[in-house]
Short mmCIF file of C-alpha atoms in Angstrom, two decimals:
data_model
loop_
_atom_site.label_atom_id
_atom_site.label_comp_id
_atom_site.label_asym_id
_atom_site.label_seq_id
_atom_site.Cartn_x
_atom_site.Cartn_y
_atom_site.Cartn_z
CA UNK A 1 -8.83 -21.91 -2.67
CA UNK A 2 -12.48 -23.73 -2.43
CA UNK A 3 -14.84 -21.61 -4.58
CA UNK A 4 -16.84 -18.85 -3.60
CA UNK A 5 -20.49 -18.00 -4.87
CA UNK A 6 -20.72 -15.21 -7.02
CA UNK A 7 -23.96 -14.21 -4.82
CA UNK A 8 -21.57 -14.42 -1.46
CA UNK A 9 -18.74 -12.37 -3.11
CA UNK A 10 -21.68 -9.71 -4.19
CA UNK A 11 -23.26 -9.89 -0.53
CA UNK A 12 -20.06 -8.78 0.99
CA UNK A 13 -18.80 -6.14 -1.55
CA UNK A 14 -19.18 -2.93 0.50
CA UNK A 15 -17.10 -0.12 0.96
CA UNK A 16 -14.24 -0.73 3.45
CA UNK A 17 -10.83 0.41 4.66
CA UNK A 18 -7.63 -1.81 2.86
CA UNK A 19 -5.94 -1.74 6.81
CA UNK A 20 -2.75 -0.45 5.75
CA UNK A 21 -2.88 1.25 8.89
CA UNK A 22 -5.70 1.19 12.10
CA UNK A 23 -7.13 3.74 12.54
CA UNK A 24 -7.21 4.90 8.79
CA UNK A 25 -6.18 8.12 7.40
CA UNK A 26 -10.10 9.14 7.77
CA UNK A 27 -9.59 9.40 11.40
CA UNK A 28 -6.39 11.91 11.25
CA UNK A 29 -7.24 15.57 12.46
CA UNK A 30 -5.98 18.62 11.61
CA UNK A 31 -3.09 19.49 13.08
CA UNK A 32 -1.97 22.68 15.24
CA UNK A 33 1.35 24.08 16.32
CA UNK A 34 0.80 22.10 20.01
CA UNK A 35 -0.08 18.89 18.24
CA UNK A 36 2.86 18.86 16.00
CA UNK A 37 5.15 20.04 19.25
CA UNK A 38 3.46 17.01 21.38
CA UNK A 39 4.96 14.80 18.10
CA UNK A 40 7.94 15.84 17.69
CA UNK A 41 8.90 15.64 21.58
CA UNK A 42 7.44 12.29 21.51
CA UNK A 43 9.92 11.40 18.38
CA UNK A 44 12.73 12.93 20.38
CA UNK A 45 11.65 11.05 23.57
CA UNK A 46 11.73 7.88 21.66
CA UNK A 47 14.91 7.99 19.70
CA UNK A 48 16.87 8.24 22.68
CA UNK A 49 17.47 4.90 21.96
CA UNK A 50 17.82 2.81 18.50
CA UNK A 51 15.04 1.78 16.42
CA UNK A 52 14.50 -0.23 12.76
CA UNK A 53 13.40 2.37 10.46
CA UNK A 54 11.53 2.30 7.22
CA UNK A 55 11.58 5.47 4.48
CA UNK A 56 9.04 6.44 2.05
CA UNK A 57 9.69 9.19 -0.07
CA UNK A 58 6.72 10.83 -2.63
CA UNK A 59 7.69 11.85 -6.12
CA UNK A 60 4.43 13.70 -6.74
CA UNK A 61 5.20 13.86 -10.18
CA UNK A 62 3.54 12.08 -13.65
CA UNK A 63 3.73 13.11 -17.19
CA UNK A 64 0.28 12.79 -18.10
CA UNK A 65 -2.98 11.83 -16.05
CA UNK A 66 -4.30 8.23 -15.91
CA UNK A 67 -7.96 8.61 -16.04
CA UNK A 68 -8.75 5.90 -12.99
CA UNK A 69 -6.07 7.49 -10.65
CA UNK A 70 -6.77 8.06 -7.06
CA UNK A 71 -3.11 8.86 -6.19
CA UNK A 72 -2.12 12.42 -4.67
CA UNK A 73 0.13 13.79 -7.77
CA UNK A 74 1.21 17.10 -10.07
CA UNK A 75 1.06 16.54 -13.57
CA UNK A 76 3.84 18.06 -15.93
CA UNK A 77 6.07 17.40 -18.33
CA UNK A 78 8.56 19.72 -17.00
CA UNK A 79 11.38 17.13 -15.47
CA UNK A 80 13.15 20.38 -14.27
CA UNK A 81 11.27 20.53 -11.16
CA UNK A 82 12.44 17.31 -9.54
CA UNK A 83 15.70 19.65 -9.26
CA UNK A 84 13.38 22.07 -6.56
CA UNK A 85 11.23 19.04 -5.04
CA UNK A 86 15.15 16.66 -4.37
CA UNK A 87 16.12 20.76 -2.69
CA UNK A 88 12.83 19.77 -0.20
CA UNK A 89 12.97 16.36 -0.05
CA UNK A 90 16.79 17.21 1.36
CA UNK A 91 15.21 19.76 3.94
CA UNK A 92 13.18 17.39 5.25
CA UNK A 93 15.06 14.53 5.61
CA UNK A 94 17.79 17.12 7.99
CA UNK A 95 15.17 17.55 10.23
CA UNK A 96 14.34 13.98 10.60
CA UNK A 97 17.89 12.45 10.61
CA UNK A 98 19.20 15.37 13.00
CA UNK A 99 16.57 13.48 15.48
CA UNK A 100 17.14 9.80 15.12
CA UNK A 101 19.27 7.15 16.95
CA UNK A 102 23.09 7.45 15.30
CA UNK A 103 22.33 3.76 15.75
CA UNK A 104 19.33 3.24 14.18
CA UNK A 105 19.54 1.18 10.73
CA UNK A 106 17.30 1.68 7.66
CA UNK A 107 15.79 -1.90 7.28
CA UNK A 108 13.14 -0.70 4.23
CA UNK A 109 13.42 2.39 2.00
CA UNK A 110 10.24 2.81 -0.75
CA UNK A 111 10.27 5.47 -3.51
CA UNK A 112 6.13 6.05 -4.79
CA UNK A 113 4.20 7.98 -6.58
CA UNK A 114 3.05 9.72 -8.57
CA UNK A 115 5.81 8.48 -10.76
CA UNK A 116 9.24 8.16 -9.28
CA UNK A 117 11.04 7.27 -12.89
CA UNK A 118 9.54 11.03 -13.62
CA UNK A 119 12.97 11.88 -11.81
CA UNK A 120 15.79 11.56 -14.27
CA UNK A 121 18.73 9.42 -13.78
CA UNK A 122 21.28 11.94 -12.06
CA UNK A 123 17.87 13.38 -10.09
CA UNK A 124 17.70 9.55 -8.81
CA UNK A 125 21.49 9.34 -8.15
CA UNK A 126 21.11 12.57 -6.19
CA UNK A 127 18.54 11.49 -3.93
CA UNK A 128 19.88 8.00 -3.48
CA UNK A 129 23.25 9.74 -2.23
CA UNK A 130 21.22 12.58 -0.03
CA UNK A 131 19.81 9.20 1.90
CA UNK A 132 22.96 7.36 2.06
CA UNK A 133 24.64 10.50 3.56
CA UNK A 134 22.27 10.83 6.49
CA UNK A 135 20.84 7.06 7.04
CA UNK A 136 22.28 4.31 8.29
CA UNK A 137 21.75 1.85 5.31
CA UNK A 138 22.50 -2.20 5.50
CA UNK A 139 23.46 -5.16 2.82
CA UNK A 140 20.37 -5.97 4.27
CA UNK A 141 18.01 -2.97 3.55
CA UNK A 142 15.22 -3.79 1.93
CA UNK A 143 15.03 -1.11 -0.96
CA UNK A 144 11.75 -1.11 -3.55
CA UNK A 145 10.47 1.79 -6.52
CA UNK A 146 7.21 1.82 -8.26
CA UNK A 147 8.17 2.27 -11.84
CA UNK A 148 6.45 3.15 -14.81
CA UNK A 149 7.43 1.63 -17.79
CA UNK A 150 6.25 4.09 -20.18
CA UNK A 151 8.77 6.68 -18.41
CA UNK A 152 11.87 4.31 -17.93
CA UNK A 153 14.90 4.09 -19.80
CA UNK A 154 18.00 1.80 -19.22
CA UNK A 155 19.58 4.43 -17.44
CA UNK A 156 16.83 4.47 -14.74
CA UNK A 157 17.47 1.25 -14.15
CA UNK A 158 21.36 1.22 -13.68
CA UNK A 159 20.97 4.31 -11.49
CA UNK A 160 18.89 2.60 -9.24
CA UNK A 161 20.79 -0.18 -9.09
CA UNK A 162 23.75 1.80 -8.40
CA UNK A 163 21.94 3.46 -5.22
CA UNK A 164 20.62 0.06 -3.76
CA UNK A 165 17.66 -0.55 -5.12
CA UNK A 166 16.63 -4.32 -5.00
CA UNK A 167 12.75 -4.95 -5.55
CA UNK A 168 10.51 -3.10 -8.39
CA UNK A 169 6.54 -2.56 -8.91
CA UNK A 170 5.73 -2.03 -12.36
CA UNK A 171 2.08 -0.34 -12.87
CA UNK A 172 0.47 -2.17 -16.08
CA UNK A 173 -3.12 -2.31 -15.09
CA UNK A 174 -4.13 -4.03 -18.07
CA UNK A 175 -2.20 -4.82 -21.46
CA UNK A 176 -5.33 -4.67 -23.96
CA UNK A 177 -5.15 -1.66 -26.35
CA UNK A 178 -8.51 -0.68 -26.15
CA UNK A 179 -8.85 -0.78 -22.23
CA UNK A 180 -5.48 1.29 -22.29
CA UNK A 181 -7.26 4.35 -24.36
CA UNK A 182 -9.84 4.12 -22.33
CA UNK A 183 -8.47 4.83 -19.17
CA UNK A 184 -5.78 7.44 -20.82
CA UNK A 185 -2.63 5.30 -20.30
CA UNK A 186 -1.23 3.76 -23.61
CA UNK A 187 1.80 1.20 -22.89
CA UNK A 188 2.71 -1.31 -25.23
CA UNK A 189 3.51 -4.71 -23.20
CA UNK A 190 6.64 -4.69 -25.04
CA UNK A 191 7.56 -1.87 -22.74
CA UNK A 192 6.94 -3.71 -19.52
CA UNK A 193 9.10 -6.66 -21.19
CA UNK A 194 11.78 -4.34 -22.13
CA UNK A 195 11.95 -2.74 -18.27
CA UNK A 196 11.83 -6.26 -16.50
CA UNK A 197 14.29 -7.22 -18.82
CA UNK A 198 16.75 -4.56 -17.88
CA UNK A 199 15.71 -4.77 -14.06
CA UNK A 200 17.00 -8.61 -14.12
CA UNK A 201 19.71 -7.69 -15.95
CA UNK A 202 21.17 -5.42 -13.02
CA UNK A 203 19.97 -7.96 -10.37
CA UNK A 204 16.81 -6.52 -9.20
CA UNK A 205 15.25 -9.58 -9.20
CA UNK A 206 12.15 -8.78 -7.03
CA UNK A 207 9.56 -7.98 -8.77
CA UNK A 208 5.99 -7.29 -8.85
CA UNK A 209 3.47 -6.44 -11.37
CA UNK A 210 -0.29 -3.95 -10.38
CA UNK A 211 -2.88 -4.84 -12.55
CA UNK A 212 -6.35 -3.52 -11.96
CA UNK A 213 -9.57 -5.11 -13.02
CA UNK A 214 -13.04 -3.45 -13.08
CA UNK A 215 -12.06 -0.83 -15.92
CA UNK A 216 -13.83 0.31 -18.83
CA UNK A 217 -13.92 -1.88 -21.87
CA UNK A 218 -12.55 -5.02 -19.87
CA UNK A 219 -14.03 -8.52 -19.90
CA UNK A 220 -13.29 -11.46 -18.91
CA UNK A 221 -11.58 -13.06 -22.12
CA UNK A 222 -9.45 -9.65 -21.82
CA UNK A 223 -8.32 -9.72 -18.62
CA UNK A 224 -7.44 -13.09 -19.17
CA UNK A 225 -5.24 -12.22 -21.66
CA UNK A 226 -3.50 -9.33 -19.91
CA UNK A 227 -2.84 -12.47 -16.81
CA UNK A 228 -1.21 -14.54 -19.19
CA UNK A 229 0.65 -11.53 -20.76
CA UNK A 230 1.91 -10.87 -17.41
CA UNK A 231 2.58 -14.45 -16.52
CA UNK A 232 5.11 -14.78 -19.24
CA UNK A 233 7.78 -12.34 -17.36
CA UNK A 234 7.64 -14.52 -14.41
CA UNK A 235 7.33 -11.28 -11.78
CA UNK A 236 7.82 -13.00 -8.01
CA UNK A 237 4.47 -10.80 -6.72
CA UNK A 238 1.57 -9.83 -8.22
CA UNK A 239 -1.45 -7.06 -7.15
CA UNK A 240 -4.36 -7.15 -8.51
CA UNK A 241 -6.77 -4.27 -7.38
CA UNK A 242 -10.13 -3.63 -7.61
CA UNK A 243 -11.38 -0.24 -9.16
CA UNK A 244 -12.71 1.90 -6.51
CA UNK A 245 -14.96 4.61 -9.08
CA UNK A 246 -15.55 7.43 -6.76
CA UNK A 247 -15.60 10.67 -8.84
CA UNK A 248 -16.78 12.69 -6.02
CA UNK A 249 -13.30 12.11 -4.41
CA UNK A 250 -11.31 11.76 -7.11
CA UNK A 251 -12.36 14.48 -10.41
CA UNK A 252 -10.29 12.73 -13.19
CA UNK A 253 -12.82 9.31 -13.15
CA UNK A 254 -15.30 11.79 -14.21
CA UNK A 255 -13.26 11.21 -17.69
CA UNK A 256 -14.37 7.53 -17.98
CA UNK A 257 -17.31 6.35 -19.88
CA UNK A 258 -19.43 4.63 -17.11
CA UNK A 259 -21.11 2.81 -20.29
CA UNK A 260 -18.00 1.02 -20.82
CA UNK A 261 -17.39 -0.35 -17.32
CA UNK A 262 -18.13 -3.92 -16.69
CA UNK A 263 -21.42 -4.46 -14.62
CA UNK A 264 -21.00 -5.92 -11.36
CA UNK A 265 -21.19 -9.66 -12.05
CA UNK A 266 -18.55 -9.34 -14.84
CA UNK A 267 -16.09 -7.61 -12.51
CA UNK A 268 -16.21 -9.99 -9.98
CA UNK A 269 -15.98 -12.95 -12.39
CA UNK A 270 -12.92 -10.94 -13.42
CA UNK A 271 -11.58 -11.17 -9.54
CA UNK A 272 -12.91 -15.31 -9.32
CA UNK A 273 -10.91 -16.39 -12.31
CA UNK A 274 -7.54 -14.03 -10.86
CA UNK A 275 -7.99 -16.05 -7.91
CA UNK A 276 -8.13 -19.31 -9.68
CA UNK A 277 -6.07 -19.13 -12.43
CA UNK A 278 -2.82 -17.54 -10.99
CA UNK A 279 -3.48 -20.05 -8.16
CA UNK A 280 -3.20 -22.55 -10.55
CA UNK A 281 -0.08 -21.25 -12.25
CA UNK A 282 2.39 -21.54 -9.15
CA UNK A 283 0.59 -18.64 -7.13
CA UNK A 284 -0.40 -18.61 -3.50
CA UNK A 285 -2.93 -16.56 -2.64
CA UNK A 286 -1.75 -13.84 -0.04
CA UNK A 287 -5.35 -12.31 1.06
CA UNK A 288 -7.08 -9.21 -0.36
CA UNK A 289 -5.35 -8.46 -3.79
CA UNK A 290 -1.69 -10.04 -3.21
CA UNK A 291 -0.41 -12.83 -4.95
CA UNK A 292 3.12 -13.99 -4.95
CA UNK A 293 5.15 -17.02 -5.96
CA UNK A 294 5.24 -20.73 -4.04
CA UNK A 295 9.00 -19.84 -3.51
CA UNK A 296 8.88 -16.31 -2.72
CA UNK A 297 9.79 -14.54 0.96
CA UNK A 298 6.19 -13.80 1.23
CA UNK A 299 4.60 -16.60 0.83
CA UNK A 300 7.09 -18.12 3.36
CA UNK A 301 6.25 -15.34 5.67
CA UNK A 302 2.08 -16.42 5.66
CA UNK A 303 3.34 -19.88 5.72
CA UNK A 304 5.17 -18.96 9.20
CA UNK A 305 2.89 -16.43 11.00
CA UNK A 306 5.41 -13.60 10.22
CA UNK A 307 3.74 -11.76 7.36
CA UNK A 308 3.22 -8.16 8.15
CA UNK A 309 1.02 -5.35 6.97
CA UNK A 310 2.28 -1.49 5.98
CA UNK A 311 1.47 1.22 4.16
CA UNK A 312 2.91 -0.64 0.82
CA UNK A 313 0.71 -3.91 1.51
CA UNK A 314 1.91 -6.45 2.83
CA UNK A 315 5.47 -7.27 3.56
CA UNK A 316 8.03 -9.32 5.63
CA UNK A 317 9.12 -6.40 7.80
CA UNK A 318 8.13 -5.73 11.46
CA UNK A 319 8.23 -3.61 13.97
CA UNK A 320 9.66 -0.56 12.03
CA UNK A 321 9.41 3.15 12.42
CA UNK A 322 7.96 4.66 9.02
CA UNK A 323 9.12 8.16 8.32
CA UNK A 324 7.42 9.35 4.89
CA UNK A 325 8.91 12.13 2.88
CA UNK A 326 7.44 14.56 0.46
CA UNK A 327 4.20 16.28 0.36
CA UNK A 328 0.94 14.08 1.67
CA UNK A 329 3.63 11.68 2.96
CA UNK A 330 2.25 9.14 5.89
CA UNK A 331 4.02 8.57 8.81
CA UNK A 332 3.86 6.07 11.72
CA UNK A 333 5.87 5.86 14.91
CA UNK A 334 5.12 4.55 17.64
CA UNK A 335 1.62 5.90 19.26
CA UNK A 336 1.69 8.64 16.68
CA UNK A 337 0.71 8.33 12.85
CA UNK A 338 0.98 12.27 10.93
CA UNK A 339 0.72 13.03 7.18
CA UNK A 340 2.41 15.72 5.16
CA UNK A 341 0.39 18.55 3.60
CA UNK A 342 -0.99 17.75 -0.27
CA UNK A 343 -0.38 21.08 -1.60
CA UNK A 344 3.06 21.83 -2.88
CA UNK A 345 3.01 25.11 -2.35
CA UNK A 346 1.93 24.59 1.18
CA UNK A 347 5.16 22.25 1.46
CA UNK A 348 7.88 24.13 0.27
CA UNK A 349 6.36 27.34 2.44
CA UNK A 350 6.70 25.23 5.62
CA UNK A 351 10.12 23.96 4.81
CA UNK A 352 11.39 27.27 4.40
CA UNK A 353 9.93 28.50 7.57
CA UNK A 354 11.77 25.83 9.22
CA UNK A 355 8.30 24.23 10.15
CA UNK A 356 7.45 20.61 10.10
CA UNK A 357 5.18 20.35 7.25
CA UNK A 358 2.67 18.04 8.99
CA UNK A 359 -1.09 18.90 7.85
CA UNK A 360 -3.14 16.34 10.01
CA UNK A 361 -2.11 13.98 13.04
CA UNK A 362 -3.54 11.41 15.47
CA UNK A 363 -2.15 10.10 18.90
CA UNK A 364 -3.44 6.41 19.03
CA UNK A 365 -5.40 5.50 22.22
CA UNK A 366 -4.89 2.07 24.52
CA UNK A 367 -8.24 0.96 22.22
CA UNK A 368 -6.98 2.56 19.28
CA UNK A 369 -4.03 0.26 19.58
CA UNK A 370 -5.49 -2.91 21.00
CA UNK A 371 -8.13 -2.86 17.60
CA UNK A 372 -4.84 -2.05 15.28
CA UNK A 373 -3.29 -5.94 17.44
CA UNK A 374 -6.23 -7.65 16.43
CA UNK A 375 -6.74 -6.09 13.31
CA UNK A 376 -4.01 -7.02 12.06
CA UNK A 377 -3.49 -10.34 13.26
CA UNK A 378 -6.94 -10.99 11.28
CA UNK A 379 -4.80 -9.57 7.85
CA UNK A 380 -1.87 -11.22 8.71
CA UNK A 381 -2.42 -14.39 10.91
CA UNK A 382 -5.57 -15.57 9.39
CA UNK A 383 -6.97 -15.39 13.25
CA UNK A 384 -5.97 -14.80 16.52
CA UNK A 385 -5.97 -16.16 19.97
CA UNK A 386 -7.90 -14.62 23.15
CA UNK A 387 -5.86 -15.76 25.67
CA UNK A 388 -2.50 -14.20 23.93
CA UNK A 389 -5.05 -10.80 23.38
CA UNK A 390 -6.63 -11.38 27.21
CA UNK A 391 -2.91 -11.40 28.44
CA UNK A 392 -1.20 -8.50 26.79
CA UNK A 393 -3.53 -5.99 27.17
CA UNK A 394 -5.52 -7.16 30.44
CA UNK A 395 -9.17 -7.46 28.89
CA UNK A 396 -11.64 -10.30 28.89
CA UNK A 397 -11.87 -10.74 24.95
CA UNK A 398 -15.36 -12.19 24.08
CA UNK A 399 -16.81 -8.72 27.45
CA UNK A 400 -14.73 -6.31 25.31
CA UNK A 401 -15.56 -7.42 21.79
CA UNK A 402 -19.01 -8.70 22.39
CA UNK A 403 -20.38 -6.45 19.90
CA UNK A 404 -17.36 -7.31 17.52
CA UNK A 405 -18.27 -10.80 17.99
CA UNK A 406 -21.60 -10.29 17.24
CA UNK A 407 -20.65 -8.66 13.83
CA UNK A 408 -18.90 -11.65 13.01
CA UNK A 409 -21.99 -13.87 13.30
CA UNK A 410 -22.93 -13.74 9.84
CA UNK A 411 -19.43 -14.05 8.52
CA UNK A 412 -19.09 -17.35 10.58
CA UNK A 413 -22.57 -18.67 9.32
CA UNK A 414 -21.50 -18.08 5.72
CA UNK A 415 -18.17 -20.23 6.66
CA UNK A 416 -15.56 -17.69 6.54
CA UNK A 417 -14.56 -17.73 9.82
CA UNK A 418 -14.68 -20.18 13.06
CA UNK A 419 -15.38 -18.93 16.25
CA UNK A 420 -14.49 -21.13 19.20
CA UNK A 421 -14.08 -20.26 22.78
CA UNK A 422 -10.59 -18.92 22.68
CA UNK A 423 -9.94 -18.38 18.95
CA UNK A 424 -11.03 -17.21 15.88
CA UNK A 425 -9.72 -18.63 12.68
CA UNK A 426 -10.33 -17.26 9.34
CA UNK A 427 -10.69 -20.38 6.56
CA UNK A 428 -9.54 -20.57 3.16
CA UNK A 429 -13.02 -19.19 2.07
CA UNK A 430 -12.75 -16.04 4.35
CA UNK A 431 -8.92 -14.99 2.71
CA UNK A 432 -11.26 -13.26 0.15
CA UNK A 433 -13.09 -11.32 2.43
CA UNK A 434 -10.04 -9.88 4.90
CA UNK A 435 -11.58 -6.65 4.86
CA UNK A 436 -15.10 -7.80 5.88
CA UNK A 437 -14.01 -9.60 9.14
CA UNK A 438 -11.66 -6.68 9.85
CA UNK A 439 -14.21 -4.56 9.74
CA UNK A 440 -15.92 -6.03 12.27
CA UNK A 441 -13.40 -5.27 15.20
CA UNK A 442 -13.16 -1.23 13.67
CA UNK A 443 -14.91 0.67 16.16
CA UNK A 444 -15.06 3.31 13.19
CA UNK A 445 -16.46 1.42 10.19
CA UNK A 446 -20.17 1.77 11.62
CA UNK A 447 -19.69 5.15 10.75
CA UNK A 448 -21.17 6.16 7.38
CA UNK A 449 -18.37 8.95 6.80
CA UNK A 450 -15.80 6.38 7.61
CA UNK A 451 -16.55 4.08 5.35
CA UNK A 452 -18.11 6.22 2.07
CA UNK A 453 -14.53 6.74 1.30
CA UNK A 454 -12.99 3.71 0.44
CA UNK A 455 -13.24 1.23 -2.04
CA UNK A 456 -15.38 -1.96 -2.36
CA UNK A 457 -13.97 -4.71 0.05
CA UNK A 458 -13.67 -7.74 -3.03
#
């Protein structure tokens, strides 16, 4: 990847939406006993016939509270309470599977967190069986869980071999001692060796690695260190995110010493020499924060135009219906996109009213859905082409994006994207700033409420 100034990289680092999904969870609305009825006789409606389906299911659950965590979780050490959550989980997943296609086949299933190794083994075998029993799963399905090492035995791993899983994300974040304290979250790399070790061991031999840069105490020797740590286990993907420090959203970063965070130029040096020195080391670039392997499906994917974009990042998959599980669980089917309650307590009491226990929901609109095309052909297809845009949805591109295209101005004078009169195509230089040149076809992001809560966009 050709260089990027350090005074380019700091011109475009505003806050901005990741584009797991379009429109963002900041647009969802509250939801009320019609808007959940409209959904669920839409879901009905649309299962009449077979669809690919995805599964997400939230294990809410950590042991102890990393200080830079923006995640929606319960802390405790009391494993017991998996036993009550798996009883909901169960409830929920009957009302979903009661509605589906008998033909429809599970092509992706992703446990997350919170920490999903917080379940003990026989809690994991349990749930693995309670989604066998009511999904149609494949040799094919796609099957991934976020793992923390510091709460994994060998056991884990052999359970969730036994129910299918096949790819693993283990959160290290960074491997220095000192950064590790500071951010509450002490894990010796020999425990992320030890866990990769076992995961190989019984063939799950997908694997990716989250690191974070941009946290107190780090520099750039450092965070060198904790790449070449890392590098050393071979993983086939890594993630390395950005710190988003928003304590007004998220009480816990309050705990950080602001002293001890890098200043701006050092954190971004810290994201120029990930770039660079994975790249060098038999990585491809993805876009954003993903990295992954010359010989690995996702790299083949951006090679071919088929690389996709979920809730999870980017992936292979296409064209499935998401069903998420668990409390603040996102969903996405079809025209519709809903997301469980955050509370607990609110959860269960749903479930045992027999209720749905939806909390907010949006129905996309024709423009909602022609921005979330484009949108993601920008994160995914490094550009797009009018005349394929012009055709499907029955617009003249540069009369209905005018002002998107005038957005994009600035981005194409700084050489990160080319604008010609049926295509734009986002250069090697513009991969870095995904986020940016989405952005500019958002019809929300001019909207300072839309965009104050998300994180920096490089």
């Amino acid at each position: 990847m050709e260089d990027v100034s350090l005074d380019l990289i700091k011109k475009y680092n505003v806050q901005g939406p990741r584009y797991t999904s379009y429109p963002t969870a900041v647009q969802f609305q509250k939801a009320d006993e019609e808007d959940i009825a409209s959904l669920y006789s839409y879901l009905l409606e649309r299962n009449a016939d077979p669809h690919p389906i995805s599964l997400y299911f939230h294990i809410p659950f950590c042991f102890s509270l990393c200080w830079y965590c923006g995640c929606t979780k319960v802390i405790t050490k009391d494993q017991d309470r998996g036993d009550l959550y798996l009883d909901y989980l169960e409830k929920e997943m009957d009302q979903v599977a009661e509605m589906l296609h008998p033909d429809s086949e599970v092509v992706q299933i992703h446990f997350g967190g919170g920490t999903p190794t917080f379940l003990k083994p026989d809690q994991l075998q349990r749930l693995g069986k309670a989604i066998h029993r009511r999904f149609n799963l494949t040799d094919e399905t796609e099957f991934g869980v976020e793992i923390d090492p510091r709460k994994c035995t060998r056991e884990h791993i052999e359970t969730l071999a036994d129910i299918g899983c096949n790819r693993a994300s283990l959160g290290v974040q960074d491997t220095n001692e000192d950064v590790q304290k500071a951010i509450h979250r002490i894990q010796p790399f020999e425990q992320t060796k030890q866990v990769t070790k076992w995961l190989r061991e019984n063939g799950i031999d997908s694997i990716n690695f989250d690191l974070i840069y941009g946290l107190p105490l780090q520099t750039l020797k450092t965070f060198r260190q904790t790449i070449d740590d890392v590098l050393s286990l071979q993983p086939d993907r890594l993630a390395v995110y950005s710190y988003a420090h928003i304590p007004s959203m998220m009480p816990a970063q309050k705990l950080l010493n602001e002293e001890d965070m890098p200043t701006t130029d050092e954190k971004l040096s810290m994201l120029q020499l990930s770039i660079s020195y994975l790249t060098d080391n038999g990585y491809r670039f993805i876009g954003m924060d993903h990295f992954s392997r010359e010989d690995e499906e996702l790299t083949k994917a951006m090679e071919n135009g088929t690389l996709q974009r979920n809730f999870q990042g980017y992936s292979t998959l296409a064209g499935a219906d998401l069903y998420a599980f668990g409390m603040s669980g996102i969903s996405n089917v079809g025209d519709y996109y809903w997301q469980n309650t955050k509370e607990l307590g609110e959860y269960y009491s749903q479930l045992d009213n027999n209720k749905r226990p939806v909390a907010k929901v949006l129905q996309l609109c024709k423009d909602d859905k022609l921005r979330h095309r484009v949108i993601m052909q920008v994160m995914c297809k490094m550009g797009l082409s009018f005349d394929e845009i012009e055709e499907k949805w029955g617009i003249v591109f540069e009369d209905y994006f005018s002002n998107s295209l005038e957005r994009l101005s600035e981005l194409q004078a700084d050489g990160f994207v080319e604008v010609s009169e049926n295509k734009i195509t986002i250069t090697e230089r513009g991969r870095l700033f995904l986020r940016n040149i989405a952005m500019c076809f958002d019809k929300y992001s001019n909207r300072k409420k839309s965009t104050r809560s998300f994180s920096k966009t490089v």
